[in-house]
């Protein structure tokens, strides 16, 4: 009888120990990888290694989300850690077109990075993510940047997103054609919407910005600029939430429309 109890005790304890070990491993991997700005160095698929464009990067946040750039387009995804692995799922990206080399790299990185588990290996300031088939992504930790302040920064709009979660990057020819600057003293936001200049009241409180009715100039521009302008105008005369991530600002309306901007250097 005592022998049977001992055997039963061992059978119960072993799974518990294994489960605890698994949780500890996942937590350790998450702490090493999350909250770090990783620059993508290269991606290797079927033995062919492609060097990354300078824009390609990855950030995995503590809230279980990941954001980054594939080399041309920005992306966002859900991130989960388990047993020394990370898996990025439900990825969404902007829809810009770049030159062929960038697009080839982007396709390789996107296919390798998302929708399957990746083994995590860290060494010094480097990170390697490896698929079950042996394809791998090499990344290097970037020095931590100080977040740009909301006020006084020229925020250049880079992408707009609709309520379905689809984001579209602004064409390169529209670079700096849309931007916003928040002024704390006057309580206003000024800038350009793509075509016309804009001014509105802006009250910032508890992670939200209440934008007043916009006052704009009355110019007419080409179709793509006016499309950008109409998207940005929908954020005004209402309250948006905002998020700051180092040099990136994201504005999100109550119905899920977004505008992403970067701090102008």
C-alpha positions in Angstrom: 0.0 0.0 0.0 2.8 2.4 0.9 4.6 1.5 -2.3 1.4 2.3 -4.3 1.0 5.7 -2.6 4.7 6.5 -3.3 4.2 5.6 -7.0 1.1 7.8 -7.2 2.8 10.7 -5.5 5.7 10.5 -8.1 3.2 10.4 -11.0 1.4 13.5 -9.6 4.6 15.5 -8.8 6.4 14.9 -12.1 3.9 16.7 -14.3 3.7 19.6 -11.9 7.5 20.0 -12.0 7.5 19.8 -15.8 4.7 22.3 -16.1 6.5 24.8 -13.7 9.8 24.3 -15.7 7.9 25.2 -19.0 6.4 28.3 -17.5 9.7 29.5 -16.1 11.4 28.9 -19.5 8.7 30.9 -21.3 9.0 33.7 -18.8 12.7 33.8 -19.1 12.7 34.0 -22.9 10.0 36.7 -22.9 12.0 38.8 -20.5 15.1 38.5 -22.7 13.3 39.4 -26.0 10.5 41.7 -25.0 10.9 45.5 -24.7 14.0 45.5 -26.9 14.4 47.2 -30.3 15.8 44.6 -32.6 17.2 45.5 -36.0 16.9 42.7 -38.5 20.3 41.8 -40.0 19.4 39.0 -42.4 17.0 36.3 -43.2 18.0 32.8 -44.5 15.5 30.7 -46.4 16.4 27.4 -48.0 20.0 28.2 -47.6 19.9 31.6 -49.3 20.8 34.5 -47.1 19.4 38.0 -47.8 20.8 41.1 -46.1 18.2 43.4 -44.5 17.3 46.9 -45.6 18.1 49.5 -42.9 14.4 49.9 -42.0 13.7 46.2 -41.1 13.1 45.9 -37.4 11.1 44.2 -34.7 9.7 45.1 -31.2 7.8 42.6 -29.0 5.9 44.4 -26.3 5.0 43.2 -22.8 1.3 43.4 -23.7 1.6 40.5 -26.1 1.8 42.4 -29.3 4.6 42.9 -31.8 5.3 45.7 -34.3 8.0 46.3 -36.8 9.0 46.8 -40.4 9.5 44.0 -43.0 11.9 46.1 -45.1 9.3 48.2 -46.9 6.0 47.9 -45.0 5.2 48.2 -41.3 3.4 45.4 -39.6 1.7 44.4 -36.3 0.9 41.0 -34.8 0.1 39.1 -31.7 3.1 37.5 -29.9 3.1 34.5 -27.5 6.0 32.7 -25.8 6.0 29.0 -25.0 8.9 26.6 -24.2 11.7 28.8 -25.5 9.8 29.7 -28.6 7.9 32.7 -29.8 5.0 32.7 -32.3 3.7 35.8 -34.1 0.2 35.5 -35.4 -2.7 37.6 -36.9 -0.1 39.8 -38.7 -1.3 42.9 -40.5 0.8 45.3 -42.6 0.7 48.5 -44.6 0.4 48.2 -48.4 3.3 50.2 -49.9 5.3 49.1 -52.9 9.1 49.5 -52.8 11.9 48.6 -55.2 12.2 44.9 -56.1 15.1 44.0 -53.8 13.3 45.3 -50.8 10.1 43.5 -51.7 12.0 40.2 -52.2 13.5 40.6 -48.7 10.1 41.6 -47.3 8.4 38.5 -48.6 11.1 36.2 -47.2 11.1 37.9 -43.8 7.3 37.9 -43.5 6.9 34.3 -44.4 9.7 33.3 -41.9 8.6 35.5 -39.1 4.9 34.9 -38.8 2.3 32.1 -38.3 4.6 29.4 -36.9 6.7 28.8 -33.8 10.3 30.2 -33.8 13.1 28.9 -31.5 14.6 31.8 -29.6 18.4 32.0 -29.1 20.1 35.0 -27.6 23.8 35.7 -27.3 25.3 39.0 -26.2 23.4 41.6 -28.1 22.2 39.2 -30.8 19.0 37.3 -31.4 18.4 34.4 -33.7 14.9 33.1 -34.5 14.8 29.7 -36.2 11.9 27.8 -37.8 11.3 24.0 -37.6 12.8 23.7 -41.1 16.0 25.6 -40.2 15.2 28.9 -41.8 16.4 31.7 -39.6 16.3 35.4 -38.9 19.3 37.2 -37.3 18.8 40.4 -35.3 20.9 42.8 -33.3 19.8 44.8 -30.3 19.6 48.5 -30.9 20.6 51.0 -28.2 17.5 52.2 -26.3 16.2 55.5 -27.6 14.5 58.1 -25.5 10.9 58.5 -26.5 10.2 61.7 -28.4 7.8 64.0 -26.5 4.3 64.4 -27.7 4.5 68.2 -27.5 6.8 70.2 -29.7 7.7 67.3 -32.0 6.9 67.4 -35.7 5.1 64.1 -36.2 5.2 63.1 -39.9 2.3 60.8 -40.9 3.5 57.5 -42.4 0.4 55.4 -42.6 -3.4 55.4 -42.2 -5.5 52.5 -41.0 -9.2 51.8 -41.5 -11.6 50.4 -38.9 -11.0 46.8 -40.2 -7.4 47.0 -39.2 -6.0 47.4 -42.7 -3.2 50.0 -42.8 -1.9 51.7 -45.9 1.4 53.5 -46.0 1.7 56.9 -47.6 3.5 56.9 -51.0 7.1 58.1 -50.9 6.2 61.1 -53.0 4.0 62.3 -50.1 6.8 62.3 -47.6 6.4 65.2 -45.2 3.2 66.3 -46.9 1.2 65.3 -43.8 2.4 66.1 -40.3 1.1 67.3 -36.9 2.6 69.3 -34.0 1.0 69.6 -30.6 1.6 72.8 -28.6 1.1 72.5 -24.8 1.0 76.2 -24.1 -1.7 77.1 -26.7 -3.6 73.8 -26.4 -3.6 73.4 -30.1 -2.5 71.1 -32.9 -1.2 72.5 -36.1 0.2 70.9 -39.3 -0.6 69.8 -42.7 -3.1 67.1 -43.8 -1.6 66.2 -47.1 -2.8 69.2 -49.1 -4.2 71.8 -46.7 -2.8 73.2 -43.5 -4.8 72.6 -40.3 -5.3 74.1 -36.8 -7.5 72.8 -34.0 -7.9 72.7 -30.3 -6.2 69.7 -28.7 -6.8 68.7 -25.1 -4.5 65.9 -23.8 -5.7 63.8 -20.8 -5.2 60.2 -19.6 -3.9 58.8 -22.8 -6.5 60.5 -25.0 -6.5 63.7 -27.1 -9.8 65.5 -27.7 -9.4 67.2 -31.1 -11.7 70.2 -31.9 -13.3 71.1 -35.2 -10.5 71.6 -37.7 -9.8 75.0 -39.3 -8.1 74.4 -42.7 -7.0 76.2 -45.8 -8.9 75.7 -49.0 -6.5 74.3 -51.6 -7.2 71.5 -54.0 -4.5 68.9 -54.7 -4.1 65.7 -56.6 -6.3 62.7 -55.7 -3.8 60.8 -53.5 -3.1 63.9 -51.3 -6.8 64.6 -50.9 -7.4 60.9 -49.9 -4.8 61.2 -47.2 -6.4 64.5 -46.1 -9.9 63.0 -45.8 -8.5 60.1 -43.7 -6.8 62.5 -41.3 -9.8 64.8 -41.1 -11.9 62.0 -39.7 -9.8 62.0 -36.6 -10.8 65.6 -35.7 -13.9 66.8 -33.9 -13.7 63.9 -31.5 -11.5 62.0 -29.1 -8.6 59.7 -30.1 -6.4 57.5 -28.0 -2.7 57.9 -28.5 0.4 55.7 -27.9 4.0 56.7 -27.9 6.7 54.1 -28.6 10.1 55.8 -28.8 10.0 57.7 -32.1 6.5 56.5 -33.2 3.1 58.1 -32.4 -0.2 56.2 -33.1 -3.6 57.9 -33.0 -6.7 55.7 -32.8 -10.2 57.0 -33.2 -13.2 55.5 -31.3 -14.2 53.5 -34.4 -10.7 52.0 -34.9 -9.3 54.3 -37.6 -5.6 55.0 -37.0 -2.8 57.3 -38.1 0.8 56.4 -37.5 3.5 59.0 -37.4 7.3 59.2 -36.7 9.2 62.0 -35.1 11.1 64.0 -37.7 14.8 64.0 -37.0 
